[in-house]
């Protein structure tokens, strides 16, 4: 177990590239496996979660080679996956488990998806239900949790409205829809990330999407592609926040994924007073990519609720941890989902911030972190409970504290951003 000690002060100055986007990498790997031919994916995520996806795909008989941040996947076509001899281990990755469940629902064999202790506690009924409606047989622990034993086969097309907005559930249903007997439709009240739709189109699938209704045609011929994964905006957010915590800082991030369904967090930063610019916008493989520049500025603070929660779900820990640096603090509601992420993110973050002296009120569906008037944070030893985004959020909060902060078992950051601590060090060293 490695601990990271964060000494406060200094400033951020320089430029950085982000590792490949985690969400997009999962989808490219899964669709490449179902395509015909050899797909090349450049800048594939270094995130441990995306390695888990590659390993699962390998166990389904797909040839996967990788060198540097380039991955080559020789797809076996829609009907070419092989019955796995062993369990498919998604480790810490909810996206891997939920999206693969959709694919496995359409396979004429039995397979088992499992994960680490955190993932085995997370709710899976949200994918089990629609996939059962489509005709898959799925057994789970207590009806909700992994391991999931899936016996797939011929599927019925459905018209489905998930009870909670979730890109993972949407993706599971759309992927299963590739194996259905007609057009599968999914309706969402909040536009969640649309990487599956965009990637399916890139591979030659047919997906229509208008006003929250997404429909996928079954049995497309998917064809191998050369793809480049944009930098991960959800990882960039930690570096942007560090720039906002440390006076005198300025940062340029290159080749960042700016898909509008993911970029709401930049608008929120701007609404708090952050000077952010996004030059060099272009479209690559259907995804918007650009640079992001940010300078330090005083933050106003703000409230997050309703649709904003799904739109910024992975960024909420970092935004909450900026509360003590914002004039009015940060208040979050309608975010019960945070309690069933890699950890109970409301409880874990509240505990970490409180031990650093922050004034935090916890609600069943959110939290309030008091602003500057509650006083300066002080260094402490904090435990992110194995949750990558909490480890990084607390590390950034520690940059403006008084005294050193020790992040226990900080290696969990590698689940999404293995280079985070080294990049933070490099950018601070330049000042
Ligand atoms: C993801 C969707 C979100 C997000 C997760 C990645 C995806 O989960 O929190 O980190 O890649 O589709 P939900 O679909 O559960 O909201």
PDB file of N, CA, C and O and ligand atoms in Angstrom, residues 21-24 26-27 49 94-96 98-99 122 126 164-171 192-193 195-196 234 262 310 313-314 337 340-342 345 388-389, ligand 1:
ATOM      1  N   UNK A  21      -9.365   8.796 -22.523  1.00  0.00           N
ATOM      2  CA  UNK A  21     -10.628   8.798 -21.790  1.00  0.00           C
ATOM      3  C   UNK A  21     -11.062   7.368 -21.451  1.00  0.00           C
ATOM      4  O   UNK A  21     -11.095   6.487 -22.314  1.00  0.00           O
ATOM      5  N   UNK A  22     -11.414   7.188 -20.183  1.00  0.00           N
ATOM      6  CA  UNK A  22     -11.763   5.863 -19.688  1.00  0.00           C
ATOM      7  C   UNK A  22     -13.067   5.365 -20.320  1.00  0.00           C
ATOM      8  O   UNK A  22     -13.129   4.238 -20.814  1.00  0.00           O
ATOM      9  N   UNK A  23     -14.073   6.213 -20.339  1.00  0.00           N
ATOM     10  CA  UNK A  23     -15.382   5.788 -20.869  1.00  0.00           C
ATOM     11  C   UNK A  23     -15.270   5.406 -22.342  1.00  0.00           C
ATOM     12  O   UNK A  23     -15.824   4.393 -22.779  1.00  0.00           O
ATOM     13  N   UNK A  24     -14.558   6.224 -23.107  1.00  0.00           N
ATOM     14  CA  UNK A  24     -14.453   5.965 -24.550  1.00  0.00           C
ATOM     15  C   UNK A  24     -13.614   4.710 -24.798  1.00  0.00           C
ATOM     16  O   UNK A  24     -13.937   3.881 -25.651  1.00  0.00           O
ATOM     17  N   UNK A  26     -13.266   1.986 -22.956  1.00  0.00           N
ATOM     18  CA  UNK A  26     -14.078   0.768 -22.737  1.00  0.00           C
ATOM     19  C   UNK A  26     -14.908   0.447 -23.979  1.00  0.00           C
ATOM     20  O   UNK A  26     -14.990  -0.685 -24.434  1.00  0.00           O
ATOM     21  N   UNK A  27     -15.564   1.491 -24.492  1.00  0.00           N
ATOM     22  CA  UNK A  27     -16.502   1.262 -25.604  1.00  0.00           C
ATOM     23  C   UNK A  27     -15.768   0.856 -26.874  1.00  0.00           C
ATOM     24  O   UNK A  27     -16.213  -0.034 -27.597  1.00  0.00           O
ATOM     25  N   UNK A  49      -9.095   0.238 -14.906  1.00  0.00           N
ATOM     26  CA  UNK A  49     -10.434  -0.197 -15.319  1.00  0.00           C
ATOM     27  C   UNK A  49     -10.454  -0.644 -16.782  1.00  0.00           C
ATOM     28  O   UNK A  49     -11.157  -1.585 -17.147  1.00  0.00           O
ATOM     29  N   UNK A  94     -17.227  -0.716 -12.814  1.00  0.00           N
ATOM     30  CA  UNK A  94     -18.671  -0.825 -13.034  1.00  0.00           C
ATOM     31  C   UNK A  94     -19.009  -0.773 -14.521  1.00  0.00           C
ATOM     32  O   UNK A  94     -19.904  -1.477 -14.987  1.00  0.00           O
ATOM     33  N   UNK A  95     -18.294   0.066 -15.270  1.00  0.00           N
ATOM     34  CA  UNK A  95     -18.578   0.179 -16.715  1.00  0.00           C
ATOM     35  C   UNK A  95     -18.325  -1.150 -17.405  1.00  0.00           C
ATOM     36  O   UNK A  95     -19.109  -1.578 -18.257  1.00  0.00           O
ATOM     37  N   UNK A  96     -17.211  -1.801 -17.056  1.00  0.00           N
ATOM     38  CA  UNK A  96     -16.883  -3.088 -17.675  1.00  0.00           C
ATOM     39  C   UNK A  96     -18.007  -4.083 -17.411  1.00  0.00           C
ATOM     40  O   UNK A  96     -18.505  -4.748 -18.325  1.00  0.00           O
ATOM     41  N   UNK A  98     -21.203  -3.652 -16.375  1.00  0.00           N
ATOM     42  CA  UNK A  98     -22.558  -3.364 -16.864  1.00  0.00           C
ATOM     43  C   UNK A  98     -22.610  -3.419 -18.385  1.00  0.00           C
ATOM     44  O   UNK A  98     -23.546  -3.957 -18.963  1.00  0.00           O
ATOM     45  N   UNK A  99     -21.580  -2.888 -19.041  1.00  0.00           N
ATOM     46  CA  UNK A  99     -21.648  -2.902 -20.511  1.00  0.00           C
ATOM     47  C   UNK A  99     -21.449  -4.313 -21.056  1.00  0.00           C
ATOM     48  O   UNK A  99     -22.131  -4.729 -21.986  1.00  0.00           O
ATOM     49  N   UNK A 122     -21.937  -3.264  -5.501  1.00  0.00           N
ATOM     50  CA  UNK A 122     -22.666  -2.217  -6.241  1.00  0.00           C
ATOM     51  C   UNK A 122     -23.907  -2.776  -6.952  1.00  0.00           C
ATOM     52  O   UNK A 122     -23.954  -3.947  -7.320  1.00  0.00           O
ATOM     53  N   UNK A 126     -30.172  -2.737 -12.041  1.00  0.00           N
ATOM     54  CA  UNK A 126     -30.452  -1.754 -13.095  1.00  0.00           C
ATOM     55  C   UNK A 126     -30.112  -2.274 -14.501  1.00  0.00           C
ATOM     56  O   UNK A 126     -30.708  -1.825 -15.473  1.00  0.00           O
ATOM     57  N   UNK A 164     -33.301   5.478 -13.348  1.00  0.00           N
ATOM     58  CA  UNK A 164     -32.335   6.532 -13.029  1.00  0.00           C
ATOM     59  C   UNK A 164     -31.482   6.777 -14.278  1.00  0.00           C
ATOM     60  O   UNK A 164     -31.180   5.824 -14.992  1.00  0.00           O
ATOM     61  N   UNK A 165     -31.104   8.030 -14.520  1.00  0.00           N
ATOM     62  CA  UNK A 165     -30.261   8.268 -15.701  1.00  0.00           C
ATOM     63  C   UNK A 165     -28.913   7.585 -15.532  1.00  0.00           C
ATOM     64  O   UNK A 165     -28.260   7.768 -14.496  1.00  0.00           O
ATOM     65  N   UNK A 166     -28.514   6.761 -16.477  1.00  0.00           N
ATOM     66  CA  UNK A 166     -27.224   6.066 -16.384  1.00  0.00           C
ATOM     67  C   UNK A 166     -26.723   5.699 -17.774  1.00  0.00           C
ATOM     68  O   UNK A 166     -27.388   4.985 -18.519  1.00  0.00           O
ATOM     69  N   UNK A 167     -25.519   6.185 -18.093  1.00  0.00           N
ATOM     70  CA  UNK A 167     -24.918   5.858 -19.396  1.00  0.00           C
ATOM     71  C   UNK A 167     -24.543   4.381 -19.460  1.00  0.00           C
ATOM     72  O   UNK A 167     -24.539   3.782 -20.539  1.00  0.00           O
ATOM     73  N   UNK A 168     -24.230   3.804 -18.315  1.00  0.00           N
ATOM     74  CA  UNK A 168     -23.861   2.380 -18.319  1.00  0.00           C
ATOM     75  C   UNK A 168     -25.070   1.518 -18.641  1.00  0.00           C
ATOM     76  O   UNK A 168     -24.980   0.561 -19.413  1.00  0.00           O
ATOM     77  N   UNK A 169     -26.207   1.857 -18.040  1.00  0.00           N
ATOM     78  CA  UNK A 169     -27.426   1.094 -18.311  1.00  0.00           C
ATOM     79  C   UNK A 169     -27.847   1.296 -19.769  1.00  0.00           C
ATOM     80  O   UNK A 169     -28.158   0.338 -20.482  1.00  0.00           O
ATOM     81  N   UNK A 170     -27.822   2.550 -20.212  1.00  0.00           N
ATOM     82  CA  UNK A 170     -28.150   2.828 -21.613  1.00  0.00           C
ATOM     83  C   UNK A 170     -27.269   1.985 -22.531  1.00  0.00           C
ATOM     84  O   UNK A 170     -27.749   1.343 -23.475  1.00  0.00           O
ATOM     85  N   UNK A 171     -25.969   1.960 -22.231  1.00  0.00           N
ATOM     86  CA  UNK A 171     -25.039   1.243 -23.101  1.00  0.00           C
ATOM     87  C   UNK A 171     -25.304  -0.251 -23.083  1.00  0.00           C
ATOM     88  O   UNK A 171     -25.233  -0.923 -24.121  1.00  0.00           O
ATOM     89  N   UNK A 192     -27.302  11.510 -20.814  1.00  0.00           N
ATOM     90  CA  UNK A 192     -26.049  11.005 -20.233  1.00  0.00           C
ATOM     91  C   UNK A 192     -25.026  10.857 -21.351  1.00  0.00           C
ATOM     92  O   UNK A 192     -25.359  10.971 -22.534  1.00  0.00           O
ATOM     93  N   UNK A 193     -23.779  10.586 -20.973  1.00  0.00           N
ATOM     94  CA  UNK A 193     -22.701  10.543 -21.984  1.00  0.00           C
ATOM     95  C   UNK A 193     -23.088   9.633 -23.146  1.00  0.00           C
ATOM     96  O   UNK A 193     -23.619   8.540 -22.936  1.00  0.00           O
ATOM     97  N   UNK A 195     -21.130   8.297 -25.612  1.00  0.00           N
ATOM     98  CA  UNK A 195     -19.989   7.680 -26.309  1.00  0.00           C
ATOM     99  C   UNK A 195     -20.368   6.375 -27.008  1.00  0.00           C
ATOM    100  O   UNK A 195     -19.805   6.043 -28.045  1.00  0.00           O
ATOM    101  N   UNK A 196     -21.303   5.625 -26.434  1.00  0.00           N
ATOM    102  CA  UNK A 196     -21.673   4.350 -27.073  1.00  0.00           C
ATOM    103  C   UNK A 196     -22.335   4.611 -28.412  1.00  0.00           C
ATOM    104  O   UNK A 196     -22.025   3.950 -29.417  1.00  0.00           O
ATOM    105  N   UNK A 234     -12.494  13.873 -17.257  1.00  0.00           N
ATOM    106  CA  UNK A 234     -12.764  13.614 -15.832  1.00  0.00           C
ATOM    107  C   UNK A 234     -11.472  13.564 -15.024  1.00  0.00           C
ATOM    108  O   UNK A 234     -11.477  13.860 -13.830  1.00  0.00           O
ATOM    109  N   UNK A 262     -20.217  15.557 -21.560  1.00  0.00           N
ATOM    110  CA  UNK A 262     -19.225  15.444 -20.475  1.00  0.00           C
ATOM    111  C   UNK A 262     -18.724  16.810 -19.993  1.00  0.00           C
ATOM    112  O   UNK A 262     -18.090  16.890 -18.926  1.00  0.00           O
ATOM    113  N   UNK A 310     -26.407  13.997 -12.846  1.00  0.00           N
ATOM    114  CA  UNK A 310     -26.015  12.985 -13.839  1.00  0.00           C
ATOM    115  C   UNK A 310     -25.003  13.560 -14.817  1.00  0.00           C
ATOM    116  O   UNK A 310     -24.115  12.856 -15.304  1.00  0.00           O
ATOM    117  N   UNK A 313     -21.581  13.576 -12.814  1.00  0.00           N
ATOM    118  CA  UNK A 313     -21.556  12.596 -11.729  1.00  0.00           C
ATOM    119  C   UNK A 313     -20.136  12.282 -11.230  1.00  0.00           C
ATOM    120  O   UNK A 313     -19.897  12.208 -10.039  1.00  0.00           O
ATOM    121  N   UNK A 314     -19.180  12.128 -12.143  1.00  0.00           N
ATOM    122  CA  UNK A 314     -17.830  11.743 -11.715  1.00  0.00           C
ATOM    123  C   UNK A 314     -17.029  12.927 -11.176  1.00  0.00           C
ATOM    124  O   UNK A 314     -15.988  12.747 -10.553  1.00  0.00           O
ATOM    125  N   UNK A 337     -27.009   8.669  -5.982  1.00  0.00           N
ATOM    126  CA  UNK A 337     -26.126   7.781  -6.758  1.00  0.00           C
ATOM    127  C   UNK A 337     -24.700   7.767  -6.224  1.00  0.00           C
ATOM    128  O   UNK A 337     -23.988   6.769  -6.359  1.00  0.00           O
ATOM    129  N   UNK A 340     -23.504   4.818  -4.174  1.00  0.00           N
ATOM    130  CA  UNK A 340     -23.276   3.473  -4.716  1.00  0.00           C
ATOM    131  C   UNK A 340     -22.213   3.485  -5.809  1.00  0.00           C
ATOM    132  O   UNK A 340     -22.239   2.687  -6.733  1.00  0.00           O
ATOM    133  N   UNK A 341     -21.271   4.404  -5.683  1.00  0.00           N
ATOM    134  CA  UNK A 341     -20.129   4.415  -6.601  1.00  0.00           C
ATOM    135  C   UNK A 341     -19.029   3.525  -6.001  1.00  0.00           C
ATOM    136  O   UNK A 341     -19.310   2.675  -5.168  1.00  0.00           O
ATOM    137  N   UNK A 342     -17.789   3.712  -6.419  1.00  0.00           N
ATOM    138  CA  UNK A 342     -16.699   2.842  -5.968  1.00  0.00           C
ATOM    139  C   UNK A 342     -16.616   2.796  -4.445  1.00  0.00           C
ATOM    140  O   UNK A 342     -16.143   1.822  -3.845  1.00  0.00           O
ATOM    141  N   UNK A 345     -19.497   7.770  -1.814  1.00  0.00           N
ATOM    142  CA  UNK A 345     -18.682   8.980  -2.017  1.00  0.00           C
ATOM    143  C   UNK A 345     -19.089  10.143  -1.113  1.00  0.00           C
ATOM    144  O   UNK A 345     -18.279  11.009  -0.817  1.00  0.00           O
ATOM    145  N   UNK A 388     -10.675   5.870  -6.225  1.00  0.00           N
ATOM    146  CA  UNK A 388      -9.727   6.702  -6.972  1.00  0.00           C
ATOM    147  C   UNK A 388     -10.084   8.179  -6.979  1.00  0.00           C
ATOM    148  O   UNK A 388      -9.227   9.033  -6.767  1.00  0.00           O
ATOM    149  N   UNK A 389     -11.361   8.476  -7.201  1.00  0.00           N
ATOM    150  CA  UNK A 389     -11.698   9.900  -7.340  1.00  0.00           C
ATOM    151  C   UNK A 389     -11.640  10.617  -5.987  1.00  0.00           C
ATOM    152  O   UNK A 389     -11.353  11.807  -5.923  1.00  0.00           O
TER     153      UNK A 389
HETATM  154  C1  LIG B   1     -19.825   5.841 -17.016  1.00  0.00           C
HETATM  155  C2  LIG B   1     -21.047   6.264 -16.566  1.00  0.00           C
HETATM  156  C3  LIG B   1     -21.270   6.787 -15.216  1.00  0.00           C
HETATM  157  C4  LIG B   1     -19.957   7.170 -14.550  1.00  0.00           C
HETATM  158  C5  LIG B   1     -18.889   6.123 -14.722  1.00  0.00           C
HETATM  159  C6  LIG B   1     -18.606   5.890 -16.193  1.00  0.00           C
HETATM  160  C7  LIG B   1     -19.716   5.337 -18.395  1.00  0.00           C
HETATM  161  O1  LIG B   1     -21.896   5.790 -14.435  1.00  0.00           O
HETATM  162  O2  LIG B   1     -20.151   7.433 -13.204  1.00  0.00           O
HETATM  163  O3  LIG B   1     -17.697   6.507 -14.079  1.00  0.00           O
HETATM  164  O4  LIG B   1     -18.590   5.195 -18.907  1.00  0.00           O
HETATM  165  O5  LIG B   1     -20.760   5.079 -18.994  1.00  0.00           O
HETATM  166  P1  LIG B   1     -23.504   5.596 -14.417  1.00  0.00           P
HETATM  167  O6  LIG B   1     -23.902   5.131 -15.745  1.00  0.00           O
HETATM  168  O7  LIG B   1     -23.738   4.595 -13.342  1.00  0.00           O
HETATM  169  O8  LIG B   1     -24.070   6.938 -14.074  1.00  0.00           O
END
